Amino acid sequence: MDNIVFLDRDSLATEVRRPCFEHAWTDYPATGQGDVVERLRDATIAITNKVPLRAAEIAQCPKLRMIAVAATGTDNVDLAACRERGIVVSNIRNYSVVAVPEHCFTLILALRRNLRAYCADVDAGLWQKSSRFCLLGHPVTDLAGSRLGIIGYGVLGHKVAQLARAFGMDVCVVSRSAVPDPDVTVLALDELLRTSDVVSLHAPLNETTRNMIGAAQLASMKPTALLINTARGGLVDEAALAHALSNGVIGGAGFDVLSKEPPSPDNPLLGLHLPNFILTPHVAWASAGAMQTLANMLVDNIEAFVSGQARNVVT
């Protein structure tokens, strides 16, 4: 009988059904690093969203046969150690193809229409004192006719492009793989940054993409351009972005991710109190529908592994 242990159950605010085979199941709301080995000592299947599982801990879990990652990213799991031990690692794929693109455009629209600034004006009583029916103090710009540059053209990038075209935007992309879409222009990174009105990041984080947007790249963008990041925080040099926003190098930014999460108090983006910067706490993925889809896929992965037909295998 499989012994399944979910190390950080509170990371999913939705129902998680139990697998259809005989098993024991233990939930822990959260797990500190010092408790990992003790909690997984008798586990055959471990579920983790963000709890790190490193080689030293994996070596002390002799019964472990599978790690089911309750997320797409697997950088919290030592894949080489799992491969050496014959432990199958599965992840979740394409569960937030509606949630993340919608959040991306929520940020874009809020910034292009200066919603934060106008809401602050109303809260400050400025509209109530206006001599006219409306209060015009900040620029409002349409999306139609502007250019969206997408860096990373996987499933999410493709969905964002579809929404952009619905708004009447021109779409260009930077992609490592072929782009069969005839309505999309493929550009080099420097040209995309230089010509786009909005740049949206949808690339994975690895050693080639870490800090791919730094001071030089920000300086090459239009002074009115927006930078949107719903992918990974490490893609952008956060100190360089804070400087760019504070000094008018770019028009604004909307971020849902930071390089360290939860963030340290000294993160340079936390100290920004600007109407042209929106920071949300890594919730783009977390719509009710997306979270339930993730939970269903998680158990699907476990059931497939136990039946001998493992799916979404990373190792």
XYZ file of C-alpha atoms in Angstrom:
315
model
C 0.000 0.000 0.000
C 1.358 3.421 -0.990
C 1.990 5.986 1.701
C 1.337 9.470 0.295
C 2.556 12.576 2.143
C 1.593 16.128 1.071
C 4.231 18.423 2.555
C 2.509 21.779 1.984
C -1.224 21.139 1.631
C -2.131 24.750 2.453
C -0.529 25.850 -0.823
C -3.704 24.656 -2.592
C -6.914 26.360 -1.481
C -9.157 23.801 -3.160
C -10.386 20.235 -2.836
C -7.885 17.476 -3.559
C -9.606 14.169 -4.235
C -8.097 10.947 -2.960
C -6.582 8.497 -5.470
C -8.647 5.506 -6.578
C -6.180 2.882 -5.295
C -5.598 1.674 -1.744
C -3.318 4.091 0.099
C -2.533 6.037 3.244
C -2.611 9.841 2.960
C -1.100 12.421 5.317
C -1.476 16.182 4.932
C 0.853 18.743 6.504
C -0.232 22.397 6.159
C 3.435 23.382 5.687
C 6.819 21.777 6.222
C 10.067 23.363 7.335
C 13.306 22.081 5.893
C 14.269 20.404 9.133
C 11.103 18.291 9.130
C 11.300 16.948 5.563
C 13.190 13.721 6.296
C 11.098 12.771 9.323
C 7.852 13.310 7.450
C 8.979 11.415 4.336
C 10.856 8.578 6.050
C 8.074 6.056 5.358
C 6.547 7.774 2.319
C 6.416 6.096 -1.077
C 4.926 9.167 -2.787
C 5.734 12.737 -1.768
C 3.690 15.749 -2.869
C 5.380 19.124 -2.773
C 4.484 22.489 -4.180
C 7.393 24.615 -2.984
C 9.085 22.593 -0.209
C 12.665 21.876 -1.410
C 13.677 18.233 -1.734
C 17.469 18.115 -2.014
C 19.852 15.212 -2.511
C 20.716 14.905 1.195
C 17.051 14.568 2.145
C 16.166 12.269 -0.729
C 18.985 9.916 0.294
C 17.358 9.498 3.708
C 13.964 8.497 2.277
C 14.593 4.904 1.138
C 10.965 4.051 0.346
C 10.353 7.067 -1.886
C 9.293 6.065 -5.417
C 7.643 9.219 -6.722
C 7.666 12.975 -6.161
C 4.484 14.629 -7.411
C 5.178 18.345 -7.797
C 1.990 20.390 -7.352
C 3.261 23.053 -9.753
C 4.945 23.415 -13.135
C 8.375 24.451 -11.898
C 10.600 21.702 -10.479
C 13.618 23.759 -9.428
C 12.857 22.870 -5.781
C 13.606 19.185 -6.467
C 17.081 17.725 -7.037
C 16.306 15.979 -10.303
C 19.756 14.435 -10.657
C 19.443 12.772 -7.257
C 15.997 11.453 -8.199
C 17.294 10.124 -11.497
C 20.129 8.344 -9.709
C 17.701 6.754 -7.240
C 15.098 5.882 -9.885
C 12.510 8.202 -8.352
C 9.914 9.455 -10.829
C 9.200 13.186 -10.705
C 6.009 14.472 -12.331
C 4.792 18.055 -12.611
C 1.634 19.934 -13.610
C 1.386 21.426 -17.073
C -0.897 23.897 -18.804
C -3.372 24.253 -15.944
C -3.425 28.069 -15.857
C -3.831 28.827 -19.554
C -6.786 31.099 -18.754
C -5.775 32.478 -15.351
C -2.264 33.746 -16.139
C -3.091 35.475 -19.452
C -6.109 37.153 -17.844
C -3.957 38.401 -14.965
C -1.372 39.592 -17.454
C -3.971 41.744 -19.200
C -5.380 42.922 -15.884
C -1.960 44.443 -15.187
C -1.618 45.852 -18.700
C -5.041 47.498 -18.692
C -4.652 48.909 -15.186
C -1.358 50.518 -16.154
C -2.367 51.798 -19.587
C -5.463 53.425 -18.086
C -3.692 54.660 -14.944
C -6.218 53.024 -12.614
C -4.049 53.273 -9.500
C -3.527 56.993 -9.968
C -7.179 57.709 -10.631
C -8.368 55.608 -7.685
C -5.923 57.490 -5.455
C -7.303 60.789 -6.739
C -10.843 59.767 -5.851
C -9.745 58.604 -2.402
C -8.042 61.979 -1.909
C -11.268 63.837 -2.764
C -9.987 65.415 -5.980
C -12.905 64.340 -8.157
C -15.362 65.703 -5.622
C -13.697 69.094 -5.918
C -13.482 69.051 -9.708
C -15.164 71.838 -11.658
C -16.054 69.386 -14.428
C -17.874 66.049 -14.617
C -14.594 64.188 -15.048
C -11.131 64.430 -13.565
C -8.313 64.355 -16.087
C -4.879 64.241 -14.522
C -3.172 61.169 -15.930
C -2.789 59.848 -19.475
C -5.154 57.100 -20.632
C -4.054 55.125 -23.676
C -5.757 52.451 -25.747
C -4.302 49.033 -26.488
C -5.615 48.932 -30.050
C -2.893 49.813 -32.530
C -0.031 49.326 -30.059
C 2.569 46.545 -30.092
C 2.865 43.733 -27.571
C 6.228 41.993 -27.413
C 6.145 38.500 -25.892
C 9.346 36.883 -24.647
C 8.774 33.123 -24.551
C 6.136 31.714 -26.885
C 4.946 28.559 -25.168
C 1.340 27.803 -24.277
C 0.946 30.880 -22.057
C 2.682 33.202 -24.498
C 0.416 31.926 -27.257
C -2.709 32.565 -25.155
C -1.529 36.073 -24.317
C -1.032 36.713 -28.038
C -4.623 35.643 -28.719
C -5.946 38.127 -26.170
C -3.702 40.843 -27.560
C -5.044 40.381 -31.078
C -8.601 40.557 -29.698
C -7.681 44.004 -28.342
C -6.349 45.008 -31.768
C -2.676 44.860 -30.824
C 0.192 43.977 -33.103
C 2.101 40.990 -31.673
C 5.790 40.162 -31.936
C 7.693 37.447 -30.105
C 11.099 36.165 -29.114
C 11.086 32.386 -29.234
C 13.701 29.629 -29.193
C 11.417 27.324 -31.182
C 9.622 27.741 -34.480
C 6.517 29.947 -34.480
C 3.902 28.605 -36.922
C 1.473 31.472 -36.263
C 1.363 33.747 -39.360
C -0.129 36.616 -37.328
C 2.953 36.838 -35.121
C 6.221 38.566 -36.033
C 9.394 36.914 -34.752
C 12.095 39.399 -33.735
C 15.462 39.421 -32.042
C 15.328 40.476 -28.399
C 16.901 43.891 -28.924
C 14.427 44.838 -31.672
C 11.451 43.588 -29.677
C 12.468 45.664 -26.668
C 13.115 48.735 -28.801
C 9.821 48.658 -30.718
C 7.232 47.274 -28.281
C 4.753 49.358 -26.295
C 4.233 46.494 -23.846
C 6.716 43.685 -23.131
C 5.374 40.577 -21.414
C 7.649 37.840 -20.039
C 6.689 34.176 -20.374
C 10.099 32.495 -20.399
C 11.356 29.822 -17.985
C 14.027 30.726 -15.448
C 17.402 29.109 -16.086
C 21.014 30.184 -16.282
C 20.546 31.650 -19.766
C 17.465 33.702 -18.846
C 18.359 34.851 -15.321
C 18.436 38.688 -15.262
C 17.855 38.739 -19.009
C 16.218 42.146 -18.515
C 18.745 44.452 -16.876
C 19.674 48.116 -16.993
C 20.818 48.038 -20.622
C 17.667 46.293 -21.814
C 15.406 48.656 -19.873
C 17.236 51.653 -21.309
C 16.600 50.351 -24.824
C 12.822 50.286 -24.328
C 10.471 53.135 -25.175
C 10.129 55.641 -22.310
C 6.375 54.958 -22.390
C 6.683 51.155 -22.526
C 5.348 48.745 -19.912
C 7.135 45.640 -18.623
C 4.889 42.794 -17.424
C 6.189 39.735 -15.578
C 3.876 36.875 -14.645
C 6.585 34.256 -15.269
C 9.580 34.165 -12.904
C 11.050 36.944 -10.785
C 14.638 36.114 -11.591
C 14.170 37.091 -15.226
C 14.557 40.763 -14.308
C 17.267 42.626 -12.410
C 15.030 44.074 -9.715
C 17.396 46.858 -8.638
C 17.707 47.987 -12.261
C 13.927 47.962 -12.643
C 13.418 49.992 -9.466
C 15.882 52.584 -10.787
C 14.211 52.621 -14.216
C 10.748 53.182 -12.764
C 11.911 55.839 -10.328
C 13.722 57.753 -13.049
C 11.253 57.529 -15.915
C 13.340 55.176 -18.037
C 10.189 53.162 -18.864
C 6.520 53.986 -18.487
C 5.561 51.367 -15.913
C 5.629 47.746 -14.827
C 3.271 45.081 -13.546
C 4.792 42.140 -11.667
C 3.301 39.047 -10.050
C 6.631 37.424 -9.190
C 9.857 38.303 -7.398
C 13.295 36.683 -7.319
C 12.705 35.435 -3.764
C 9.265 34.472 -2.484
C 8.060 35.399 0.012
C 10.222 38.482 -0.538
C 12.804 39.909 1.797
C 11.862 43.286 3.301
C 14.800 44.885 1.504
C 13.669 43.879 -1.982
C 13.998 47.097 -4.027
C 10.580 46.679 -5.626
C 8.760 46.580 -2.290
C 9.796 50.122 -1.490
C 8.288 51.575 -4.642
C 5.113 53.540 -4.076
C 4.486 54.654 -7.622
C 1.221 54.827 -9.575
C 2.951 53.191 -12.560
C 4.027 50.046 -10.696
C 1.728 47.196 -9.660
C 2.988 44.246 -7.632
C 0.745 41.272 -6.838
C 1.811 38.370 -4.577
C 2.222 35.519 -7.100
C -1.503 34.998 -7.614
C -1.791 35.031 -11.419
C -2.060 31.227 -11.416
C -4.490 31.004 -8.520
C -7.986 31.416 -9.931
C -10.484 28.957 -8.487
C -10.749 27.158 -11.807
C -6.998 26.910 -12.357
C -6.356 25.699 -8.826
C -8.969 22.956 -9.109
C -7.543 21.896 -12.472
C -4.100 21.711 -10.869
C -5.406 19.561 -7.999
C -7.128 17.196 -10.413
C -3.998 16.877 -12.545
C -1.920 16.230 -9.433
C -3.961 13.174 -8.505
C -4.152 12.112 -12.162
C -0.329 12.041 -12.182
C -0.216 9.899 -9.035
C -2.826 7.462 -10.320
C -1.027 7.162 -13.661
C 2.271 6.413 -11.907
C 0.768 3.713 -9.690
C -0.921 2.109 -12.721
C 2.450 1.868 -14.465
C 1.719 4.599 -17.015
C 3.518 7.612 -15.521
C 2.704 10.946 -17.177
C 4.108 14.465 -17.102
C 7.432 12.888 -16.155
C 10.332 15.277 -15.586
C 12.934 12.618 -14.728
